[in-house]
JSON list of C-alpha atoms in Angstrom, two decimals:
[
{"chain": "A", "resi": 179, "resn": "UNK", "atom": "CA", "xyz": [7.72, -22.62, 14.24]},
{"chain": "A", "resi": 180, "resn": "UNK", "atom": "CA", "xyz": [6.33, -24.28, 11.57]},
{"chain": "A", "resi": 181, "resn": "UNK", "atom": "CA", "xyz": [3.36, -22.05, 11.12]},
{"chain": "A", "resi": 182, "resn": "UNK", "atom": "CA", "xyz": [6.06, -19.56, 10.82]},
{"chain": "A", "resi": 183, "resn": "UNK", "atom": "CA", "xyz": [7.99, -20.86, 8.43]},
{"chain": "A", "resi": 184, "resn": "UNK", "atom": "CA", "xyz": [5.03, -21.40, 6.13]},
{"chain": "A", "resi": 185, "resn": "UNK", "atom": "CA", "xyz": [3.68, -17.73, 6.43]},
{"chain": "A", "resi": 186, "resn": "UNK", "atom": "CA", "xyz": [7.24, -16.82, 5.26]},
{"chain": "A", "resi": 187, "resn": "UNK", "atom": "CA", "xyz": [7.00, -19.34, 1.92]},
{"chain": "A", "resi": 188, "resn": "UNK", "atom": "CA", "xyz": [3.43, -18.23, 1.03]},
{"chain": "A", "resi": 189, "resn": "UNK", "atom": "CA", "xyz": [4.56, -14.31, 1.06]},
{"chain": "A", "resi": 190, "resn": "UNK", "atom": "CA", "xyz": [8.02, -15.32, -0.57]},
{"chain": "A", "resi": 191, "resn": "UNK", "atom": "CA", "xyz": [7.38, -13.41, -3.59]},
{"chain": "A", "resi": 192, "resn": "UNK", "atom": "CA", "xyz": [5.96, -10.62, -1.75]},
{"chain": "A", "resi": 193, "resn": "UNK", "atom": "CA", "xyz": [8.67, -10.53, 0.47]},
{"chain": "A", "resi": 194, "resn": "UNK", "atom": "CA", "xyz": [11.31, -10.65, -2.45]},
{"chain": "A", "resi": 195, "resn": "UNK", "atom": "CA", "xyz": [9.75, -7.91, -4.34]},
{"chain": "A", "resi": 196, "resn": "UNK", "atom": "CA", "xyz": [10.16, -5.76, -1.40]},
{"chain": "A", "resi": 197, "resn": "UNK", "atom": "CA", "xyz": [13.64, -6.86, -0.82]},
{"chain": "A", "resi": 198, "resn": "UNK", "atom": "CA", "xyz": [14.71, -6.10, -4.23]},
{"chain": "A", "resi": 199, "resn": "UNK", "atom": "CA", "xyz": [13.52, -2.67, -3.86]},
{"chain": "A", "resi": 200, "resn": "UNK", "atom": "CA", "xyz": [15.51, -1.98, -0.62]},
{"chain": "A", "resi": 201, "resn": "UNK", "atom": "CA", "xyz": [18.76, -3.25, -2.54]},
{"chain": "A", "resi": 202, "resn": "UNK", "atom": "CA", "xyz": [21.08, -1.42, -4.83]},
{"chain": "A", "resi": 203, "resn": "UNK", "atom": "CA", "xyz": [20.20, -0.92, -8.30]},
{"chain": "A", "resi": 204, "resn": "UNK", "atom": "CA", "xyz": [22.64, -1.73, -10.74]},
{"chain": "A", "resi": 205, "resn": "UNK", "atom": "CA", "xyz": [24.11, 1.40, -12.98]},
{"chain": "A", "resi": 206, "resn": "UNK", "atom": "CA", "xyz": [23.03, -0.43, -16.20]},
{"chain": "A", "resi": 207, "resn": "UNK", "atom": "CA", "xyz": [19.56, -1.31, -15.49]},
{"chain": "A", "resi": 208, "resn": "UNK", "atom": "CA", "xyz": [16.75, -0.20, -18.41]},
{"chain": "A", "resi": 209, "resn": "UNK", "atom": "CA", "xyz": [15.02, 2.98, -17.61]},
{"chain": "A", "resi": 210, "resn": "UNK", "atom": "CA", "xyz": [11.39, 1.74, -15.40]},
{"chain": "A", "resi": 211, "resn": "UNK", "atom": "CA", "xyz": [8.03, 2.47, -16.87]},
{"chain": "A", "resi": 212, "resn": "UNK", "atom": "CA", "xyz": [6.98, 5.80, -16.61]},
{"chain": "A", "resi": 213, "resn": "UNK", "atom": "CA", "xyz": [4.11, 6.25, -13.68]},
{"chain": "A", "resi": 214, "resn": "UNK", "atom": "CA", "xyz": [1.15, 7.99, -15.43]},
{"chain": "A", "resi": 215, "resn": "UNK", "atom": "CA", "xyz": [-2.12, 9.54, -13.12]},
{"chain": "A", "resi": 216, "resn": "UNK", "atom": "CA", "xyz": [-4.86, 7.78, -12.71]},
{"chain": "A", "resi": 217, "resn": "UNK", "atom": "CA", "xyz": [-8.14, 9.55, -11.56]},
{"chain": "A", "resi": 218, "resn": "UNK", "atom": "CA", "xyz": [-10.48, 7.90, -9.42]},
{"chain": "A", "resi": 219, "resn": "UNK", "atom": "CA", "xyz": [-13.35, 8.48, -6.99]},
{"chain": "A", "resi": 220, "resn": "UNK", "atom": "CA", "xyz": [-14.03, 7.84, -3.43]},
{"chain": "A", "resi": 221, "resn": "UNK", "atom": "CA", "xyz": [-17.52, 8.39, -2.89]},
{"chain": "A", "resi": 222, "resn": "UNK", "atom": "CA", "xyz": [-18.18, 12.40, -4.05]},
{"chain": "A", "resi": 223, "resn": "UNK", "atom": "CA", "xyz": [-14.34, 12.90, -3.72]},
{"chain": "A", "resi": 224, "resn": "UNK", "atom": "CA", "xyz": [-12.17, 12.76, -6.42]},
{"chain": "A", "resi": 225, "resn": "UNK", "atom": "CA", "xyz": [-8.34, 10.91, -6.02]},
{"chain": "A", "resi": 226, "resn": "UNK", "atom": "CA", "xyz": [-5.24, 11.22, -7.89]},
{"chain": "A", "resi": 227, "resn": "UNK", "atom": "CA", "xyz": [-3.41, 7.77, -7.85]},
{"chain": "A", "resi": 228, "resn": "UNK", "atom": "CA", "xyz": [-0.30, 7.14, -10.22]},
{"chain": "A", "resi": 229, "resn": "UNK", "atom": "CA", "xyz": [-0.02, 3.95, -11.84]},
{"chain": "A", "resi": 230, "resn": "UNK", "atom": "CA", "xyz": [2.67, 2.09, -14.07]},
{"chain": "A", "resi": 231, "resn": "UNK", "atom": "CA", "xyz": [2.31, -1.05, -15.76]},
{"chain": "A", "resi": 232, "resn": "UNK", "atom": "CA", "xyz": [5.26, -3.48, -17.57]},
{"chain": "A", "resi": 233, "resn": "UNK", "atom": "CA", "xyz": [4.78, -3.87, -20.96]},
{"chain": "A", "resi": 234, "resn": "UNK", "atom": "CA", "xyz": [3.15, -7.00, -22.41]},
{"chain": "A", "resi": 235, "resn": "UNK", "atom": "CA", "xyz": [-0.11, -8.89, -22.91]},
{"chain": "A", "resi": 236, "resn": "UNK", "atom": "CA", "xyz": [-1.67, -10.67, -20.05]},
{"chain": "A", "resi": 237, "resn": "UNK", "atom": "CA", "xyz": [-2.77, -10.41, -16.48]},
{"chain": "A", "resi": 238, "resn": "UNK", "atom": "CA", "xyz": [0.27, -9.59, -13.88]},
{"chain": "A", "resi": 239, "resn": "UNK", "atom": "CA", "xyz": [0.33, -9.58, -10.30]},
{"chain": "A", "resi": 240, "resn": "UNK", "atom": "CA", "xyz": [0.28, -6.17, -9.02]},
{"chain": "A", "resi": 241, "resn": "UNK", "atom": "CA", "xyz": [0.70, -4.20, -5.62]},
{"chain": "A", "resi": 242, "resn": "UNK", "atom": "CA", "xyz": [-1.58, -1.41, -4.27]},
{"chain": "A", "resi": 243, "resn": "UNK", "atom": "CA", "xyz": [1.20, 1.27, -3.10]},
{"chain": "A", "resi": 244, "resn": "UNK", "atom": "CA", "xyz": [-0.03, 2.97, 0.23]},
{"chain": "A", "resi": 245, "resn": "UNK", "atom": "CA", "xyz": [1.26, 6.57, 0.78]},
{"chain": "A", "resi": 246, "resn": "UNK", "atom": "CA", "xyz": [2.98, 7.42, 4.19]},
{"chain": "A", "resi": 247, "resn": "UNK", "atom": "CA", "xyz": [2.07, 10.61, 5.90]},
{"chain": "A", "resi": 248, "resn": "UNK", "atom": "CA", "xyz": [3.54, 13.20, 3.42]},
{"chain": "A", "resi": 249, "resn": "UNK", "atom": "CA", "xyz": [0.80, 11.74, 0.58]},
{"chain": "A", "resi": 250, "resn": "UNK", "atom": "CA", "xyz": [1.35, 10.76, -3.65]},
{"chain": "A", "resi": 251, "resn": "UNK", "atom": "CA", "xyz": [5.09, 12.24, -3.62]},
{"chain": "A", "resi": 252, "resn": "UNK", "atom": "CA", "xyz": [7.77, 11.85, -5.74]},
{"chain": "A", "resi": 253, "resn": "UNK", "atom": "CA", "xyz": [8.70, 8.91, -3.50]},
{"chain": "A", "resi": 254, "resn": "UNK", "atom": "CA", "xyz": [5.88, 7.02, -4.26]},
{"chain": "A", "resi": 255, "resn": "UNK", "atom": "CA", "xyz": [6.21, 7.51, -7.66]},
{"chain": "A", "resi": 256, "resn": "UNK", "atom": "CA", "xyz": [9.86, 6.31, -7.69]},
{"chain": "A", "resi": 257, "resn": "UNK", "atom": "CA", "xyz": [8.67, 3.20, -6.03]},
{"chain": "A", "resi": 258, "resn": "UNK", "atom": "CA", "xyz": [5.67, 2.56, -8.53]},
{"chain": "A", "resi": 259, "resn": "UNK", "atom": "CA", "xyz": [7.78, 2.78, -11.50]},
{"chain": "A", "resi": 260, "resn": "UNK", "atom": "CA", "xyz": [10.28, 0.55, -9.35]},
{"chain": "A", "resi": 261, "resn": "UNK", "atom": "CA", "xyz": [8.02, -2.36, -8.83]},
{"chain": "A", "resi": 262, "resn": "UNK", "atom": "CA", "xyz": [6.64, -2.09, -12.62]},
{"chain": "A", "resi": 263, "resn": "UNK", "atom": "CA", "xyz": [10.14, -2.61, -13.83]},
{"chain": "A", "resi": 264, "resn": "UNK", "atom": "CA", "xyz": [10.32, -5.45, -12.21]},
{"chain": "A", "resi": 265, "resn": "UNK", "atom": "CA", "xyz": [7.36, -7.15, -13.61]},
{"chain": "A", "resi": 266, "resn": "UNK", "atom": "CA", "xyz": [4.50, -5.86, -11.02]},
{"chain": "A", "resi": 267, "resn": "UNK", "atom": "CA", "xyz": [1.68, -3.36, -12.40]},
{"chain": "A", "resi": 268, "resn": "UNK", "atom": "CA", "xyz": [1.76, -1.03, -9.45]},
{"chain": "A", "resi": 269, "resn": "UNK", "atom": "CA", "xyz": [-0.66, 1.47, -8.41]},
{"chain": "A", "resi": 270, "resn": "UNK", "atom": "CA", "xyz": [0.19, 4.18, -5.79]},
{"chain": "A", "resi": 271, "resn": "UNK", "atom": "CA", "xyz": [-3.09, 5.01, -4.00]},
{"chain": "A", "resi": 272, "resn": "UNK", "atom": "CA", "xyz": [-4.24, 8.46, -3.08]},
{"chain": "A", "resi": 273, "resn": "UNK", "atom": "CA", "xyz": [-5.82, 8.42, 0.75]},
{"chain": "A", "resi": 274, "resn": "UNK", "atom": "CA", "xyz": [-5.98, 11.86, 1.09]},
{"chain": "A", "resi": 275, "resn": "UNK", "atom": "CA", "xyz": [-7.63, 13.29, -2.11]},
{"chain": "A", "resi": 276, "resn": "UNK", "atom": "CA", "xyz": [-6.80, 15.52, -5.33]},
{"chain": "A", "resi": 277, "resn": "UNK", "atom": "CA", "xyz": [-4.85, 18.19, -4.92]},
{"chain": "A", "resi": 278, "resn": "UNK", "atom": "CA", "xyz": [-3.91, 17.44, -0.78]},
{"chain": "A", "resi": 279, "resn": "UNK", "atom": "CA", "xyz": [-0.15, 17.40, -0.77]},
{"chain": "A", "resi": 280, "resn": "UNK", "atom": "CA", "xyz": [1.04, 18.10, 2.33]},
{"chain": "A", "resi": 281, "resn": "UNK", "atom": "CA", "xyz": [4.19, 20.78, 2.27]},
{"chain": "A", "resi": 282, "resn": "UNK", "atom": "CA", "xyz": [5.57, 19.66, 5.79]},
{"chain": "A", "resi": 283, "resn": "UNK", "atom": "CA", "xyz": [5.64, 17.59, 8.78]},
{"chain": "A", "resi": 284, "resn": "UNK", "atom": "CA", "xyz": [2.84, 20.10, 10.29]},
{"chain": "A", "resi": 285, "resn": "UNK", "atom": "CA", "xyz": [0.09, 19.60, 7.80]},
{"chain": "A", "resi": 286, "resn": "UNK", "atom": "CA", "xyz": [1.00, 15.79, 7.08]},
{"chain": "A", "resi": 287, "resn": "UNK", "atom": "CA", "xyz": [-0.21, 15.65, 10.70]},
{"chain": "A", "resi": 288, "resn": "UNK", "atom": "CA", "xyz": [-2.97, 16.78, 10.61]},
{"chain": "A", "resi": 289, "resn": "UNK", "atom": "CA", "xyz": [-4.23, 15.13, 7.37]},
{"chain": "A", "resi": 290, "resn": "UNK", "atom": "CA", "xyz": [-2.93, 11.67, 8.87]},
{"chain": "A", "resi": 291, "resn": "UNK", "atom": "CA", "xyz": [-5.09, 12.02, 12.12]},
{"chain": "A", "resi": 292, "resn": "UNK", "atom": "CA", "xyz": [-7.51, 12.99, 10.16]},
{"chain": "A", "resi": 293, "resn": "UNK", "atom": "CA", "xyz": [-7.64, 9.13, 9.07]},
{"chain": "A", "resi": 294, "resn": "UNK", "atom": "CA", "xyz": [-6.31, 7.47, 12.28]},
{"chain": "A", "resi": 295, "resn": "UNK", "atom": "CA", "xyz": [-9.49, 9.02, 14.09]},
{"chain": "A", "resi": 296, "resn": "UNK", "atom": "CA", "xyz": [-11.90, 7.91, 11.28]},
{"chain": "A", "resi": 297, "resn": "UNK", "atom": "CA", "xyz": [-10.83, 4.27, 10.14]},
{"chain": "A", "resi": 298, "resn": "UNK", "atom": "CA", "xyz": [-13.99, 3.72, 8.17]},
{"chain": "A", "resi": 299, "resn": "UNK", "atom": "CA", "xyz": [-12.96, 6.71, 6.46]},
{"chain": "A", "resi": 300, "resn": "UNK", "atom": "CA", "xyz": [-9.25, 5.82, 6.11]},
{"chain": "A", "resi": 301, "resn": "UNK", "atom": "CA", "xyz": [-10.80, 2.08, 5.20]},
{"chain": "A", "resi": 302, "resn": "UNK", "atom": "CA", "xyz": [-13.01, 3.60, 2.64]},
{"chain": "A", "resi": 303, "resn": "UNK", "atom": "CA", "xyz": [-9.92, 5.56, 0.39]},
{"chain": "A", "resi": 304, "resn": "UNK", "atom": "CA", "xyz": [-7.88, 2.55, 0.48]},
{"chain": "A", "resi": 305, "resn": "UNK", "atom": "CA", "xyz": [-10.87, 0.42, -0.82]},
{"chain": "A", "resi": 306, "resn": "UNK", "atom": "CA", "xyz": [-11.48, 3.08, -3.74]},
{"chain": "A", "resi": 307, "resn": "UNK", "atom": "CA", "xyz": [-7.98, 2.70, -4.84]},
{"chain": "A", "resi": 308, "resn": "UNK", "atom": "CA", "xyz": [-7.67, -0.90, -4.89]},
{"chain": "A", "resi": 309, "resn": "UNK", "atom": "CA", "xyz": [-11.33, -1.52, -6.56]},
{"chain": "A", "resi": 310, "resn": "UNK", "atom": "CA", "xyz": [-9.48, 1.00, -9.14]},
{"chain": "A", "resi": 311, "resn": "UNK", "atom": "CA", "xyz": [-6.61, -1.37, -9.33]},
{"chain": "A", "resi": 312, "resn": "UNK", "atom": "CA", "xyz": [-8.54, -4.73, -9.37]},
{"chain": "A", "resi": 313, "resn": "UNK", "atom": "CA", "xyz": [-10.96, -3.46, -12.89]},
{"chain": "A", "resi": 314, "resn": "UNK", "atom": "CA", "xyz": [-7.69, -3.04, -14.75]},
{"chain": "A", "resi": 315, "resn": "UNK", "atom": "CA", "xyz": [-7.62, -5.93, -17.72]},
{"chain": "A", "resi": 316, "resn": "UNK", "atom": "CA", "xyz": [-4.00, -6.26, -17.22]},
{"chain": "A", "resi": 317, "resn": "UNK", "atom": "CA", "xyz": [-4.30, -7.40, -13.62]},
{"chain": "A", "resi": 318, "resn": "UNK", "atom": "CA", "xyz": [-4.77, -10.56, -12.07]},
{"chain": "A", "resi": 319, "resn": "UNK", "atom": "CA", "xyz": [-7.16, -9.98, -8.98]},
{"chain": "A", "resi": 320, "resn": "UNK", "atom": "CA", "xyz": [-5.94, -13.06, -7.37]},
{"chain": "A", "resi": 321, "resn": "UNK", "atom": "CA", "xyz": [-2.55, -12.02, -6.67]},
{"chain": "A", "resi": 322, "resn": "UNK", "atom": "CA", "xyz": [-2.52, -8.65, -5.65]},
{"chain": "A", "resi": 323, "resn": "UNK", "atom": "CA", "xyz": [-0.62, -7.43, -2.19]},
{"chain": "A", "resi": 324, "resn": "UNK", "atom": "CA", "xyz": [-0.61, -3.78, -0.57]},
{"chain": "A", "resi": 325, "resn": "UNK", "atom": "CA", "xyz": [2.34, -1.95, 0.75]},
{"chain": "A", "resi": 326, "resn": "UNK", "atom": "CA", "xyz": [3.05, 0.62, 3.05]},
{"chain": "A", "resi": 327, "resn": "UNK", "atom": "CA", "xyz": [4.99, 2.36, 5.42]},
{"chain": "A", "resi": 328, "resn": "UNK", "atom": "CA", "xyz": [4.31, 4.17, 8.48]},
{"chain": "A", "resi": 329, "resn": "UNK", "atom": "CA", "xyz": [0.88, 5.81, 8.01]},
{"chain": "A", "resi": 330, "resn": "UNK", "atom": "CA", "xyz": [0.89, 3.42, 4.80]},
{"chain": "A", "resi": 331, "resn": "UNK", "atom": "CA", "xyz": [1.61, 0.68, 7.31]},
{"chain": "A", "resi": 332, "resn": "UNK", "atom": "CA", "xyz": [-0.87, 1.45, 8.93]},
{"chain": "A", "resi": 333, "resn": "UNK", "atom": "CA", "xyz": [-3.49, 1.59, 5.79]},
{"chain": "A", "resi": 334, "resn": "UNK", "atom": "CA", "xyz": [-2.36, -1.76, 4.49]},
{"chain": "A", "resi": 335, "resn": "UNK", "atom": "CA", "xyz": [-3.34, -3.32, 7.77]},
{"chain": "A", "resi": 336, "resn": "UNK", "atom": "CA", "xyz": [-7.31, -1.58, 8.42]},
{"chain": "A", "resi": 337, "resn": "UNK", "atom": "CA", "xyz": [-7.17, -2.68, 4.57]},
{"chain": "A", "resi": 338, "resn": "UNK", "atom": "CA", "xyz": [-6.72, -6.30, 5.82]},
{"chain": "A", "resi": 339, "resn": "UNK", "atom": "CA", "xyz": [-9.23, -5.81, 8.44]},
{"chain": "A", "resi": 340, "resn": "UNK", "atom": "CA", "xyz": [-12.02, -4.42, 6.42]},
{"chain": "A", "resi": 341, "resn": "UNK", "atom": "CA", "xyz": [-12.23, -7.55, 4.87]},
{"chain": "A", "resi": 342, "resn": "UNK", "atom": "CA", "xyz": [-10.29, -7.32, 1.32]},
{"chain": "A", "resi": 343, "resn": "UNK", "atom": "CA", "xyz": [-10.08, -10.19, -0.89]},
{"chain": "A", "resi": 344, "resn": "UNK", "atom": "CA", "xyz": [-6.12, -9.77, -1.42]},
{"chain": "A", "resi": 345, "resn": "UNK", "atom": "CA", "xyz": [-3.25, -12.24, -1.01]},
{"chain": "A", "resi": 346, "resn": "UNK", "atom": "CA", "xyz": [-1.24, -10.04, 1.48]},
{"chain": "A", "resi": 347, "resn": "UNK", "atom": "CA", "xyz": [-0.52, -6.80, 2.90]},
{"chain": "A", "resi": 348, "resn": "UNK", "atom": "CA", "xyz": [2.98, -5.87, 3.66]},
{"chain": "A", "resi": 349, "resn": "UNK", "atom": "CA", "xyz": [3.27, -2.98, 6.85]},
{"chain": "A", "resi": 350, "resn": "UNK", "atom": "CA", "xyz": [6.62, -1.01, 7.64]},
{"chain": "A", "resi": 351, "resn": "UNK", "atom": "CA", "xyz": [7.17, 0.76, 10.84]},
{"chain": "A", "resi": 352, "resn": "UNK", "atom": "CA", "xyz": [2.82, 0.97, 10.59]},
{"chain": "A", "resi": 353, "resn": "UNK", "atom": "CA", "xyz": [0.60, 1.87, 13.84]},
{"chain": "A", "resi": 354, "resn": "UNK", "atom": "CA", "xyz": [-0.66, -1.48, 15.11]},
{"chain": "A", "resi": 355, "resn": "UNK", "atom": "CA", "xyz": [-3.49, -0.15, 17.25]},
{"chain": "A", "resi": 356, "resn": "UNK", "atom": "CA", "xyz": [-6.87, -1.02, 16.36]},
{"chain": "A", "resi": 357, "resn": "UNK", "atom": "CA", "xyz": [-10.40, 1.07, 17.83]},
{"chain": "A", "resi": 358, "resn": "UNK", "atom": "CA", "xyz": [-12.18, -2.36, 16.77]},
{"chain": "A", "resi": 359, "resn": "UNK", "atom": "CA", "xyz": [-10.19, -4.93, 17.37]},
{"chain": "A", "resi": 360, "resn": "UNK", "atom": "CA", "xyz": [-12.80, -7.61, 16.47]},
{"chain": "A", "resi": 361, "resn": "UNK", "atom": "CA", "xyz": [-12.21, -6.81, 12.69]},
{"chain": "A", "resi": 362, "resn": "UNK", "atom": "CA", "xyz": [-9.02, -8.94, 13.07]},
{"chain": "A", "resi": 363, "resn": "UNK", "atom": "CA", "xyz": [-12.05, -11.69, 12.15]},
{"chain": "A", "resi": 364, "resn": "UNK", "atom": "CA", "xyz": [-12.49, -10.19, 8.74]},
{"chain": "A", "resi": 365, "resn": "UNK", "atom": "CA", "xyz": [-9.34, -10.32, 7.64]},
{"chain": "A", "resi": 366, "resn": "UNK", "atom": "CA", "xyz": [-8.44, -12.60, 4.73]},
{"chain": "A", "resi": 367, "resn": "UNK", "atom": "CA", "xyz": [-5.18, -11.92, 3.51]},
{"chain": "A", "resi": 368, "resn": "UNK", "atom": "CA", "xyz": [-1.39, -12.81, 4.31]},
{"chain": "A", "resi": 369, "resn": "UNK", "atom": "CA", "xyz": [-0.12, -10.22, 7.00]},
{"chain": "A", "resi": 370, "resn": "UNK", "atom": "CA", "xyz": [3.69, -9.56, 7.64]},
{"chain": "A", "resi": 371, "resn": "UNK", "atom": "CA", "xyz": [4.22, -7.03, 9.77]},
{"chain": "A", "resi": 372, "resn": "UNK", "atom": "CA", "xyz": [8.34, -5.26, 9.73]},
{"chain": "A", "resi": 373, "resn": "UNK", "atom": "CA", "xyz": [8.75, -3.07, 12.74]},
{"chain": "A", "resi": 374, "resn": "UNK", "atom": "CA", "xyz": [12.18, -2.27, 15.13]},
{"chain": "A", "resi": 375, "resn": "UNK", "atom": "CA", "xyz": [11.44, -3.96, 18.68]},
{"chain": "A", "resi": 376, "resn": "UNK", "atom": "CA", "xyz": [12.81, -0.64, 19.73]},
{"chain": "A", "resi": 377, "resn": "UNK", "atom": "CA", "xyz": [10.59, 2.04, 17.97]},
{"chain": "A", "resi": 378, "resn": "UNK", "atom": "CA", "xyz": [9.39, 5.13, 20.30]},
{"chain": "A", "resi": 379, "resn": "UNK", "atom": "CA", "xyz": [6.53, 5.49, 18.73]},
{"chain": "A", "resi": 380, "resn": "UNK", "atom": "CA", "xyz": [4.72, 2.26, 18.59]},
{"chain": "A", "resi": 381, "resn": "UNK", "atom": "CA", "xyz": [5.72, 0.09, 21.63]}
]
C-alpha cells in the first residue's frame, strides 16, 4: 500500500496534467499556443511531428504525445496545444511516417500491426521523436513524461522498456503484451498504467 501510494505522489504532476485535460474547459480561457510541424528523421525515413511550446524563457517540462491508431490527427493536435497552454512544451510524435494518415479504421489496422509485430521498429519511431524533443533548448530533459492511448498506450510502454531516460510514461486503454518480456529490466521510468478491468480487448 505504501509503495502505492508513493508511485501515485511521484507521478502527481503527471497525473494532474492529464486530469486537467479530461476536465471541462472554461468558456473564457486564452486561446492555446498554436501547434506548428516539426520534421524529423527516423533512420532514412522522414516524420512529421507537431509541436507547441508556452511562451517564455527557460527550460519547461514537456510530454512526448503518442498517436493512437488513426496517426498525427487533428486530435493530437488539439491535445498538444492543450498541454502547452497549460505550461508543458508538448510534442506529438509521428510513429508512422510523413504523409501516412490513415483515412479509416481499415488502414489504421494495418499500419498499427505493422508496429505491434515489429517492436524494435515501433521502439525505434518513438525514440526518434523523443531524441527530437529532448535537443530542444526550451526543454528540461529531466522531466519529460510520454502519453498515449490505445496503440499510443501501447508505444509509451515499449518506450519504457527500451530503456528511455524519462520520468514517466502515462498508458490509456494500451496493449500490455510484451514478445520480450525481459525488457521490463530496462525500464527506468515511472509507469501508470489506466485501463477498464472490463475491456474486451485486452483481458
Amino acid at each position: 500500500m505504501k509503495r502505492s501510494i508513493a508511485l501515485v505522489l511521484s507521478v502527481a504532476p503527471a497525473l494532474a496534467c492529464v486530469a486537467s485535460l479530461l476536465s471541462a474547459r472554461r468558456v473564457d480561457a486564452a486561446p492555446d499556443p498554436a501547434a506548428a510541424v516539426v520534421s524529423y528523421k527516423s533512420g532514412d525515413v522522414d516524420c512529421e511531428g507537431l509541436v507547441a511550446a508556452p511562451a517564455g524563457a527557460g527550460r519547461k517540462s514537456a510530454v512526448l504525445v503518442v498517436h493512437d491508431w488513426m496517426g498525427v490527427s487533428p486530435f493530437v493536435k488539439a491535445k498538444v496545444e492543450q498541454l502547452a497552454g497549460m505550461g508543458y512544451v508538448a510534442f506529438g510524435a509521428d510513429v508512422y511516417g510523413k504523409g501516412v494518415r490513415p483515412a479509416n479504421g481499415g488502414e489504421a489496422g494495418k499500419q498499427a500491426g505493422k508496429y505491434k509485430g515489429d517492436r524494435a521498429l515501433f521502439r525505434a519511431r518513438l525514440v526518434a521523436a523523443l531524441d527530437t524533443l529532448v535537443k530542444r533548448d526550451d526543454v528540461d530533459p529531466k522531466r519529460i513524461v510520454a502519453v498515449g492511448y490505445c496503440f499510443g498506450g501501447t508505444g509509451v510502454l515499449e518506450l519504457a522498456r527500451s530503456g528511455a531516460d524519462i520520468a514517466g510514461v502515462i498508458s490509456f486503454h494500451g496493449g500490455l503484451s510484451s514478445p520480450t518480456p525481459e525488457d521490463a529490466k530496462n525500464i527506468k521510468a515511472k509507469v501508470l498504467v489506466l485501463h477498464g478491468a472490463d475491456d474486451p480487448y485486452v483481458k
